[in-house]
GROMACS .gro file of N, CA and C in nm:
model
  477
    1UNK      N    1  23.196  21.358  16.695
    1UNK     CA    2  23.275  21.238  16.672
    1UNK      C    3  23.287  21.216  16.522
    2UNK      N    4  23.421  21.179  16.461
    2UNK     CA    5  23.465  21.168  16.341
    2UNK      C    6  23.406  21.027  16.308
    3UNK      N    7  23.328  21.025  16.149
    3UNK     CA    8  23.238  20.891  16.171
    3UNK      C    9  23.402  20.843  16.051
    4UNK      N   10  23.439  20.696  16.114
    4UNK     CA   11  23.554  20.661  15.970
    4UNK      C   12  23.493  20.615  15.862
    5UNK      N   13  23.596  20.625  15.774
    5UNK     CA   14  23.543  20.579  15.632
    5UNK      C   15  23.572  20.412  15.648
    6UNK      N   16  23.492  20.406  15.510
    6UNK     CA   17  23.473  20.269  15.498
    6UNK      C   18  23.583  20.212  15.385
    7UNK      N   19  23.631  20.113  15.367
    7UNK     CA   20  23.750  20.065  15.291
    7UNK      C   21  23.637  19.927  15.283
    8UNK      N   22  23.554  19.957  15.119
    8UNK     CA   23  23.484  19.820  15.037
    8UNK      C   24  23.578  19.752  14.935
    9UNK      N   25  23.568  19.670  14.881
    9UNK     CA   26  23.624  19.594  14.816
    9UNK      C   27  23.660  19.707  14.672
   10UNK      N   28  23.577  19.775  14.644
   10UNK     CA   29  23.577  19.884  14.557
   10UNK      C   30  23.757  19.986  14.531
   11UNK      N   31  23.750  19.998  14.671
   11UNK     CA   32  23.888  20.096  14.749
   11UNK      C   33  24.003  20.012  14.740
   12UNK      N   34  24.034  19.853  14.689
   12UNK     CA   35  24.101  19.813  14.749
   12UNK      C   36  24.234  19.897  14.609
   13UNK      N   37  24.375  19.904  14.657
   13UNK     CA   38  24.474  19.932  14.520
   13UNK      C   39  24.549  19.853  14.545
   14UNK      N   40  24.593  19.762  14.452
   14UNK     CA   41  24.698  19.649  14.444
   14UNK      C   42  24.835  19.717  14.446
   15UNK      N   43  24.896  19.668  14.477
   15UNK     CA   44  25.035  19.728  14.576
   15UNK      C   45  25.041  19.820  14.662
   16UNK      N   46  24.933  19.863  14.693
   16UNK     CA   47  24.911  19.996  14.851
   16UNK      C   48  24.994  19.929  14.914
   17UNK      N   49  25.016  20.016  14.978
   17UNK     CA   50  25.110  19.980  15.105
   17UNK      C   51  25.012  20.038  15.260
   18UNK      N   52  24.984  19.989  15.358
   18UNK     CA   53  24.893  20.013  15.471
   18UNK      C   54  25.021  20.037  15.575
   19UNK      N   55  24.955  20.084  15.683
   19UNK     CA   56  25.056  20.097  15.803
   19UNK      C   57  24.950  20.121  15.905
   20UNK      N   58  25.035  20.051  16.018
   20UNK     CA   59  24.941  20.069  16.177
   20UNK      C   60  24.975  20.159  16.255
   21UNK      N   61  24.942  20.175  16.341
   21UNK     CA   62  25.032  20.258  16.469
   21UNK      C   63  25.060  20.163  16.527
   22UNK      N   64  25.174  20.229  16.625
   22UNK     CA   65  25.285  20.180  16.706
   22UNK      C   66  25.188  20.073  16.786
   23UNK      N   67  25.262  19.954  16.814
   23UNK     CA   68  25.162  19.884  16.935
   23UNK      C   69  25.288  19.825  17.016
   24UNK      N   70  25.306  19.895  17.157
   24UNK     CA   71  25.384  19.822  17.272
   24UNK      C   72  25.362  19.701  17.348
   25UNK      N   73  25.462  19.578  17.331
   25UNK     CA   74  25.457  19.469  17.380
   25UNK      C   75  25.477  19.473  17.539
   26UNK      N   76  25.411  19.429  17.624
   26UNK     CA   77  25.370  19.458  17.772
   26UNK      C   78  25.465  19.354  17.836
   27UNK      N   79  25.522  19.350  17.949
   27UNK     CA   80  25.578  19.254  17.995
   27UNK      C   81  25.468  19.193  18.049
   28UNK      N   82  25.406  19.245  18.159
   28UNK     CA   83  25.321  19.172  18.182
   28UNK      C   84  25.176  19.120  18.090
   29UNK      N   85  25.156  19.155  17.977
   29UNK     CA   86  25.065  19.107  17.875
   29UNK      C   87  25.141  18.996  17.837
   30UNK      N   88  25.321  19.005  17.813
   30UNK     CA   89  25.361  18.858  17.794
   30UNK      C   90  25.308  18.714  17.838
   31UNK      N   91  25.332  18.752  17.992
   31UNK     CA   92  25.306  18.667  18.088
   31UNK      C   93  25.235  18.609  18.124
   32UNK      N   94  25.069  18.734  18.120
   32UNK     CA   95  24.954  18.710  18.130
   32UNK      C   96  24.915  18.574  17.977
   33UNK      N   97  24.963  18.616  17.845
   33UNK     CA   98  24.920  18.511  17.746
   33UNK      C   99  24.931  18.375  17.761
   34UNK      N  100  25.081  18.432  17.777
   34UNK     CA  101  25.186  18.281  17.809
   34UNK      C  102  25.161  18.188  17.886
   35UNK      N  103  25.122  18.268  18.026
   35UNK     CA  104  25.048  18.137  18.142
   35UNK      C  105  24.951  18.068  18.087
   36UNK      N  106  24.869  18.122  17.969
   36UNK     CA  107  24.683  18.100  17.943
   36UNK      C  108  24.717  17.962  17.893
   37UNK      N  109  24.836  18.022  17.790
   37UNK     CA  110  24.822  17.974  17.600
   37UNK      C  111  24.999  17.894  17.584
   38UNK      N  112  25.084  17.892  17.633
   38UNK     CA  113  25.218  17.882  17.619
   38UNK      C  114  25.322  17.858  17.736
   39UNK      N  115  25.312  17.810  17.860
   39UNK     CA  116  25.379  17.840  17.996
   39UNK      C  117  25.520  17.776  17.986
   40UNK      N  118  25.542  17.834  17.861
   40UNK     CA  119  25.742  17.822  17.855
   40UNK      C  120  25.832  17.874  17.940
   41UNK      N  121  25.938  17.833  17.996
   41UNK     CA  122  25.975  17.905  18.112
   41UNK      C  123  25.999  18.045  18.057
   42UNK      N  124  26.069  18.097  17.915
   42UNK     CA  125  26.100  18.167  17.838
   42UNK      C  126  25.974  18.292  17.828
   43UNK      N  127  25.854  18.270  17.851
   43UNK     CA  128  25.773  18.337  17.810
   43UNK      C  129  25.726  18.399  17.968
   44UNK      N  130  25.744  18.315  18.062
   44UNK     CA  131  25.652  18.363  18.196
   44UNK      C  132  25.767  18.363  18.326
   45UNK      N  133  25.869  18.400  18.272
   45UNK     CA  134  25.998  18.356  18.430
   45UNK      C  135  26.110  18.496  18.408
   46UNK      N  136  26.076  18.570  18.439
   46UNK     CA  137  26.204  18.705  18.391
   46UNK      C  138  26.372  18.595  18.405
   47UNK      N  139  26.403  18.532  18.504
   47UNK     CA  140  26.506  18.489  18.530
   47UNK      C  141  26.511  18.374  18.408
   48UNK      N  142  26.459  18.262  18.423
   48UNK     CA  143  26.434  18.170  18.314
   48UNK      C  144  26.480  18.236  18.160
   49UNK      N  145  26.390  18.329  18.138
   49UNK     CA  146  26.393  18.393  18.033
   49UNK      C  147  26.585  18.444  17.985
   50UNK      N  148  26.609  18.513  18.080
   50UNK     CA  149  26.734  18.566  18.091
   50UNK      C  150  26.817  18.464  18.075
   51UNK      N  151  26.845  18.339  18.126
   51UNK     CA  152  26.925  18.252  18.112
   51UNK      C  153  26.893  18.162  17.988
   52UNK      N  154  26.804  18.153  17.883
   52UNK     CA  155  26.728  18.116  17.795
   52UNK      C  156  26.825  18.119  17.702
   53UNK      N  157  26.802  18.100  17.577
   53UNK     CA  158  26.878  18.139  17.430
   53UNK      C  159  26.807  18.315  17.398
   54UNK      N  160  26.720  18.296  17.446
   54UNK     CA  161  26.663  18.429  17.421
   54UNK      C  162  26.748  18.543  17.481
   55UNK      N  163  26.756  18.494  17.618
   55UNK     CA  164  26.843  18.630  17.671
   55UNK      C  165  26.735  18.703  17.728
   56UNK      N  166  26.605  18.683  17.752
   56UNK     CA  167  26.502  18.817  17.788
   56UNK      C  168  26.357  18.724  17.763
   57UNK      N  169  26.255  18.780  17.840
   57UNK     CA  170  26.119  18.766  17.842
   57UNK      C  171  26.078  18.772  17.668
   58UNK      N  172  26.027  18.658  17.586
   58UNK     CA  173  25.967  18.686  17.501
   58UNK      C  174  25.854  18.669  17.458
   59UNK      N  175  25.767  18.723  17.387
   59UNK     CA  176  25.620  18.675  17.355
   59UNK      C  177  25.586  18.576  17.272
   60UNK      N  178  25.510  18.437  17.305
   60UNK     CA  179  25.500  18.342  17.225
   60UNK      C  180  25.420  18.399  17.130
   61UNK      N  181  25.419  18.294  17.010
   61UNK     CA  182  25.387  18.292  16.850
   61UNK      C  183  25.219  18.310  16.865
   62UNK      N  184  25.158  18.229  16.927
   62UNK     CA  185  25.044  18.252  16.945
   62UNK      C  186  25.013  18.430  16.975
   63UNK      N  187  25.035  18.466  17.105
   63UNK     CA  188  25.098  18.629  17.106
   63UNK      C  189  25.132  18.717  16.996
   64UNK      N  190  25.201  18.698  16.953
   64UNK     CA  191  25.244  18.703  16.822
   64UNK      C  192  25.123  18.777  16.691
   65UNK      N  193  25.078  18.648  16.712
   65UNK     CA  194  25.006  18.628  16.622
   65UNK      C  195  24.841  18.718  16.628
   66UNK      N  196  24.798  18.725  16.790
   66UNK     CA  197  24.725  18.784  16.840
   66UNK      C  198  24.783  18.972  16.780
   67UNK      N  199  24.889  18.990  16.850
   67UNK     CA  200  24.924  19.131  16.817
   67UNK      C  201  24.871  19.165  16.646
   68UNK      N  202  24.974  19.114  16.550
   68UNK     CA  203  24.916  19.124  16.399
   68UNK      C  204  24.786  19.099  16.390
   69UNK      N  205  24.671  19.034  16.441
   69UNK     CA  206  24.539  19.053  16.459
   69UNK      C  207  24.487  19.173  16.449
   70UNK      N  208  24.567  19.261  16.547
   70UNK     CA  209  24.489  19.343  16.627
   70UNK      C  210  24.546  19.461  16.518
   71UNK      N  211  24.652  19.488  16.527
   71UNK     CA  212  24.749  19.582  16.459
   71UNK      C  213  24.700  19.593  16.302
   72UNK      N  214  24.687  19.474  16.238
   72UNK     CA  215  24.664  19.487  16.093
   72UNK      C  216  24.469  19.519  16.072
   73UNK      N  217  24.435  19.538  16.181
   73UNK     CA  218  24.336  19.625  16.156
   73UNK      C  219  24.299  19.807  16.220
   74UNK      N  220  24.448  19.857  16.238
   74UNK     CA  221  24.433  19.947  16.330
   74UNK      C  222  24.544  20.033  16.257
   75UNK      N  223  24.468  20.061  16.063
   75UNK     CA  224  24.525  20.118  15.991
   75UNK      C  225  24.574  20.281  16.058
   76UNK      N  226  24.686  20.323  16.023
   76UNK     CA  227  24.674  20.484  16.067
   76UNK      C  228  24.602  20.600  15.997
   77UNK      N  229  24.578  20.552  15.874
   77UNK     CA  230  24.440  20.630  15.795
   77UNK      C  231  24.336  20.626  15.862
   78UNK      N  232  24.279  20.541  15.951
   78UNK     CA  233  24.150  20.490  16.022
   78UNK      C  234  24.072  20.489  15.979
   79UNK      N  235  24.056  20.401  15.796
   79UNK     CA  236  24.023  20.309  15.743
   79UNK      C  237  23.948  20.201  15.811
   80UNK      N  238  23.813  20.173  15.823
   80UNK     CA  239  23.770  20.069  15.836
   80UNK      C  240  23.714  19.904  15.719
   81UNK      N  241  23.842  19.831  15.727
   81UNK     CA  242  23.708  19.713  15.645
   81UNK      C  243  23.630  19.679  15.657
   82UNK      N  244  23.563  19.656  15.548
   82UNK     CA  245  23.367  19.621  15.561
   82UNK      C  246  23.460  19.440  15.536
   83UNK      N  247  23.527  19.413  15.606
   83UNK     CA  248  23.586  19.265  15.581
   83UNK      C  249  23.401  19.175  15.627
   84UNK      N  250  23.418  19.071  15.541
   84UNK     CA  251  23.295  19.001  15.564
   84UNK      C  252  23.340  18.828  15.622
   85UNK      N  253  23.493  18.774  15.586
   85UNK     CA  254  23.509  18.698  15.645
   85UNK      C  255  23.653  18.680  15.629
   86UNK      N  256  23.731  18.601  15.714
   86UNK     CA  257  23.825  18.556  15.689
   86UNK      C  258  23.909  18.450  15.647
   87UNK      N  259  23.950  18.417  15.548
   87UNK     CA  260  23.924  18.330  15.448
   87UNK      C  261  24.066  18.242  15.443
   88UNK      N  262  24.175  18.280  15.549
   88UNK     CA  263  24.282  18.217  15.574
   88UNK      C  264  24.451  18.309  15.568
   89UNK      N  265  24.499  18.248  15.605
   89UNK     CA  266  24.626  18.249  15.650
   89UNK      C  267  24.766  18.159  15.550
   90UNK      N  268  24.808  18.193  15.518
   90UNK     CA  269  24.933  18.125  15.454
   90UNK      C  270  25.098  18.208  15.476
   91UNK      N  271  25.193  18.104  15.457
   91UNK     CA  272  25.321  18.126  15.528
   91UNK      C  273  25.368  18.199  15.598
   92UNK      N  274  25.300  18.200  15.732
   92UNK     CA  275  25.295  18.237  15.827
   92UNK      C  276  25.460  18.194  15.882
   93UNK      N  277  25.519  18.330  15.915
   93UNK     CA  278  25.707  18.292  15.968
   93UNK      C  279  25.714  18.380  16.090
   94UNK      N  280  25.783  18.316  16.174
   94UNK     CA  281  25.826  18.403  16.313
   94UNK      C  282  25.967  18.440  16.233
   95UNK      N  283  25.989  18.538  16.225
   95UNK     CA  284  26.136  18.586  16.187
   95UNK      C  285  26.261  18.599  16.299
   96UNK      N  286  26.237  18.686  16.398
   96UNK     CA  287  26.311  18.701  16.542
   96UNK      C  288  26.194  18.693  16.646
   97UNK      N  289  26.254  18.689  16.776
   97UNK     CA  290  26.196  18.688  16.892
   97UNK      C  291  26.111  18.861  16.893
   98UNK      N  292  26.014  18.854  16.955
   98UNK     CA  293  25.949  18.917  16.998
   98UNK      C  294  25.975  18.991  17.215
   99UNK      N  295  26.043  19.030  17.203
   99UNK     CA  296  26.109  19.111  17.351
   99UNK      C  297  25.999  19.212  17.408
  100UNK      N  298  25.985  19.169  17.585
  100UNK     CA  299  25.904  19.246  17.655
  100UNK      C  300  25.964  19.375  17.571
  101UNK      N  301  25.912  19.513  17.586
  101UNK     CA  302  25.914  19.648  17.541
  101UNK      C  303  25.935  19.686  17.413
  102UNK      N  304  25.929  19.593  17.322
  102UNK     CA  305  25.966  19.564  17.168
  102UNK      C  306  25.809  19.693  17.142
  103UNK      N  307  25.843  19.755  17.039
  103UNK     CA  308  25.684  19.815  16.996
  103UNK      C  309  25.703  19.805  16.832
  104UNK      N  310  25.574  19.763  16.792
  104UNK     CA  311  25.553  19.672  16.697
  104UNK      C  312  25.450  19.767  16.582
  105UNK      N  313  25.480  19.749  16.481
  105UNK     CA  314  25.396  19.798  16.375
  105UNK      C  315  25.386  19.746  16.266
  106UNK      N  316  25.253  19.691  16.203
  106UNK     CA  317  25.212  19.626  16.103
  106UNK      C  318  25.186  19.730  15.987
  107UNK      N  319  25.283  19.645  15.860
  107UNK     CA  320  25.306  19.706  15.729
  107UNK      C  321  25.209  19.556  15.659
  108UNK      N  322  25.149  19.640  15.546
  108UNK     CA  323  25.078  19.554  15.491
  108UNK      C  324  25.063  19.576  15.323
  109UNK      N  325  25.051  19.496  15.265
  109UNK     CA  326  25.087  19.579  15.079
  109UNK      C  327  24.971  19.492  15.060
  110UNK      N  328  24.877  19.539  14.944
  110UNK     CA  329  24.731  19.467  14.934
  110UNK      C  330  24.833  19.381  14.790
  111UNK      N  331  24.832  19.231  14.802
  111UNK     CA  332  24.874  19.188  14.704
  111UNK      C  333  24.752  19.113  14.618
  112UNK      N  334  24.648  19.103  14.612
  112UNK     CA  335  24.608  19.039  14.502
  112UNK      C  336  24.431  19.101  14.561
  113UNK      N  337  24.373  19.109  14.438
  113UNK     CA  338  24.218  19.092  14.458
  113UNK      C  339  24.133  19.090  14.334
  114UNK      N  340  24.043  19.005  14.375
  114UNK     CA  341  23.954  18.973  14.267
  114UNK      C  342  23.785  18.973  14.295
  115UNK      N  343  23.693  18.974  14.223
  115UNK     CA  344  23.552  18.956  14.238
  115UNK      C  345  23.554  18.807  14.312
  116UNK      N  346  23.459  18.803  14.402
  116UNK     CA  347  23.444  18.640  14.426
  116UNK      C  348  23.328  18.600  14.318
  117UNK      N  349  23.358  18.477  14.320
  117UNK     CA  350  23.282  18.411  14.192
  117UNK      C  351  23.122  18.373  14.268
  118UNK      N  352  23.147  18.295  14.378
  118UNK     CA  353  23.028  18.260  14.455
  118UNK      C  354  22.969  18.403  14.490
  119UNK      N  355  22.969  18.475  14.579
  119UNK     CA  356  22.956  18.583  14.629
  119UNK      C  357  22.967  18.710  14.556
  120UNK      N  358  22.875  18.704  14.487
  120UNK     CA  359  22.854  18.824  14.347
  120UNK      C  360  22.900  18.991  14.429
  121UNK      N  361  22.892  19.024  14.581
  121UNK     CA  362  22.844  19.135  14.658
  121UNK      C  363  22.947  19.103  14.736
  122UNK      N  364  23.083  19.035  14.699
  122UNK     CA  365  23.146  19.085  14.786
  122UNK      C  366  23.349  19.007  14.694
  123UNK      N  367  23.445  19.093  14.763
  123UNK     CA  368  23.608  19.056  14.681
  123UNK      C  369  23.675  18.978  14.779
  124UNK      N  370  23.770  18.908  14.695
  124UNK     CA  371  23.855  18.866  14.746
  124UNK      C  372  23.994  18.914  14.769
  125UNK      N  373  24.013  18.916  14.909
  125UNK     CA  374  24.186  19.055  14.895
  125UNK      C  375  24.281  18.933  14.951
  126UNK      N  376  24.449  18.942  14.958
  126UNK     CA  377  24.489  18.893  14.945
  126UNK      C  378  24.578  19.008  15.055
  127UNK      N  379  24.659  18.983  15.104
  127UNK     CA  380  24.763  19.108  15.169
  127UNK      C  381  24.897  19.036  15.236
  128UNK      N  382  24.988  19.061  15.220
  128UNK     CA  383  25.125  19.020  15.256
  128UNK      C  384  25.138  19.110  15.353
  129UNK      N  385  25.191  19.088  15.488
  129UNK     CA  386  25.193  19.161  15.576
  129UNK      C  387  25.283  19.085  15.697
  130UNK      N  388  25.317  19.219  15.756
  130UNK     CA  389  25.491  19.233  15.841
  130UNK      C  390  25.469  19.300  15.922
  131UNK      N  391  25.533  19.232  16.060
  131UNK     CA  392  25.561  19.313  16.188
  131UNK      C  393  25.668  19.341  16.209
  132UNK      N  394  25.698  19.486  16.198
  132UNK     CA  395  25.847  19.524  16.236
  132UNK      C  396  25.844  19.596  16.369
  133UNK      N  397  25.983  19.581  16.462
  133UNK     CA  398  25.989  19.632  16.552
  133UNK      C  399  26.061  19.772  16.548
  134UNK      N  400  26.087  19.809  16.651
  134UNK     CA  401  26.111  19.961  16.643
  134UNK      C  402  26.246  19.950  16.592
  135UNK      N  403  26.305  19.902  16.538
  135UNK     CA  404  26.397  19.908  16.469
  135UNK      C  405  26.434  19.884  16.342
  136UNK      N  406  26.287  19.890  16.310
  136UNK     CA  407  26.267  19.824  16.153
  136UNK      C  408  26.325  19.645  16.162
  137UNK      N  409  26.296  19.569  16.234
  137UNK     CA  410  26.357  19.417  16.184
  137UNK      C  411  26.221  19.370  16.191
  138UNK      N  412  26.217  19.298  16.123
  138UNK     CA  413  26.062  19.209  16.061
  138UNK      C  414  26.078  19.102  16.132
  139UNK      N  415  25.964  19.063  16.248
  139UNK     CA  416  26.000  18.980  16.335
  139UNK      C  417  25.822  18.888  16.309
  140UNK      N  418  25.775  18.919  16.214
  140UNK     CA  419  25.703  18.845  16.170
  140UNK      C  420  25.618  18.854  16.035
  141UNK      N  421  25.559  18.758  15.959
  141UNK     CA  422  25.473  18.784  15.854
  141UNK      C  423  25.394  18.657  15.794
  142UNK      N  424  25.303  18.728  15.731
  142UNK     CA  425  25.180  18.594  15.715
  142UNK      C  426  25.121  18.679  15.554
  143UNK      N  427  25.030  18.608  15.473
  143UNK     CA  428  24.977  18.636  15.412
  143UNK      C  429  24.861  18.582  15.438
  144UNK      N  430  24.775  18.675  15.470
  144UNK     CA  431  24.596  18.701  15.473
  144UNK      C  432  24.549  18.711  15.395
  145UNK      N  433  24.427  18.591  15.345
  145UNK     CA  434  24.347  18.640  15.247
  145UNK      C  435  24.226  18.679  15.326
  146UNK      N  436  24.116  18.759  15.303
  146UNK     CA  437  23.972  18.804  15.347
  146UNK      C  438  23.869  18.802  15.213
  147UNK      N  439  23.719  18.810  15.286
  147UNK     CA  440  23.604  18.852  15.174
  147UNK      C  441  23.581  18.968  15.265
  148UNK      N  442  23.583  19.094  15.118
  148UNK     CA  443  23.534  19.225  15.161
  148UNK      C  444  23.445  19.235  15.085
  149UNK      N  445  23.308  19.321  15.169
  149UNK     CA  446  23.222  19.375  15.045
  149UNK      C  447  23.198  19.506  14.952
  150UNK      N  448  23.145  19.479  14.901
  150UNK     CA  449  23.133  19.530  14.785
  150UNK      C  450  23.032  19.654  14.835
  151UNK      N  451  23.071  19.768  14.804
  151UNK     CA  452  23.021  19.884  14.840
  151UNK      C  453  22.857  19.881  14.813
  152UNK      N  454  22.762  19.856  14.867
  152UNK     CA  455  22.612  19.885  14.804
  152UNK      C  456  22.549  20.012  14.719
  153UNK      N  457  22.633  20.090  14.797
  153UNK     CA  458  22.564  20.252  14.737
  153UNK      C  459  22.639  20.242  14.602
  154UNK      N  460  22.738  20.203  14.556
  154UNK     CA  461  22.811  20.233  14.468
  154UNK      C  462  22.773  20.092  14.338
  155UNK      N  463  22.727  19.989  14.414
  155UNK     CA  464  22.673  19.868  14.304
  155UNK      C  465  22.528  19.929  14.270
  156UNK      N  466  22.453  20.014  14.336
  156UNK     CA  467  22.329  20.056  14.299
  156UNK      C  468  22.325  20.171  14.177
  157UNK      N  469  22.454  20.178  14.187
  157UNK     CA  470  22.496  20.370  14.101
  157UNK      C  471  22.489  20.473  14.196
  158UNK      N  472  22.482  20.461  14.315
  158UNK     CA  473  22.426  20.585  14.381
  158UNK      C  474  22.560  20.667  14.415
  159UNK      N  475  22.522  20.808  14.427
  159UNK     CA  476  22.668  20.864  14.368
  159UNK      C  477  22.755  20.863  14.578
   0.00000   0.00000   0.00000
């Protein structure tokens, strides 16, 4: 078994650009959310949906939002962050609807990072990041900040 590497605060490069693999939106994973978290007729009624503004089954924002969760850590390098916390969310936009069979991939550009001031052993990253569908249309984006740490072997000198 391939052990992955680790992505410390050390690794991070300001303007990288990251990418996920493909992630397919489920009709029934729609449905299943939607009933939990959202029971819009739009989100849980194929017919409803169809007669909607939407035109089709779509996945609420919450959904949404769950997917880029999952996706913006499911680099295709298979890169793991030593992320230590998550430190917030800002302008967060639904761009277009999100459609049962839509398949989705998170682009991410590391926009800002710095030492944390409190937290001597660990950075602050910053990342602008986009869900495009298989057609390239950006049907969502948020900027994430996180605390990553700081590599140990490498704050000790160890080669």
């Amino acid at each position: 078994m391939n052990t992955p590497k680790l992505l410390y605060f050390e690794d991070i490069v300001l303007g990288e650009v990251l990418q996920s693999r493909w992630y397919c939106v489920e009709r029934d994973a729609i449905i299943d959310f939607a009933r939990a978290w959202d029971p819009q007729p739009f989100h849980i009624d194929d017919v409803a949906a169809r007669d909607s503004i939407f035109g089709g089954l779509t996945a609420c924002s919450a959904h949404i939002f769950a997917i880029f969760c999952i996706t913006s850590q499911r680099w295709q390098s298979g890169v793991v962050q030593q992320a230590v916390a998550g430190l917030g969310f800002d302008d967060m936009r639904m761009h277009q609807p999100v459609f049962a069979g839509d398949v989705l991939r998170c682009k991410t550009v590391i926009a800002a990072a710095r030492l944390s001031a409190s937290n001597p052993d660990s950075g602050i990253v910053s990342y602008d990041t986009r869900l495009e569908n298989q057609h390239g249309v950006v049907v969502f984006s948020i900027r994430a900040t996180s605390m990553l740490a700081c590599d140990p072997a490498r704050k000790a000198g160890m080669p």
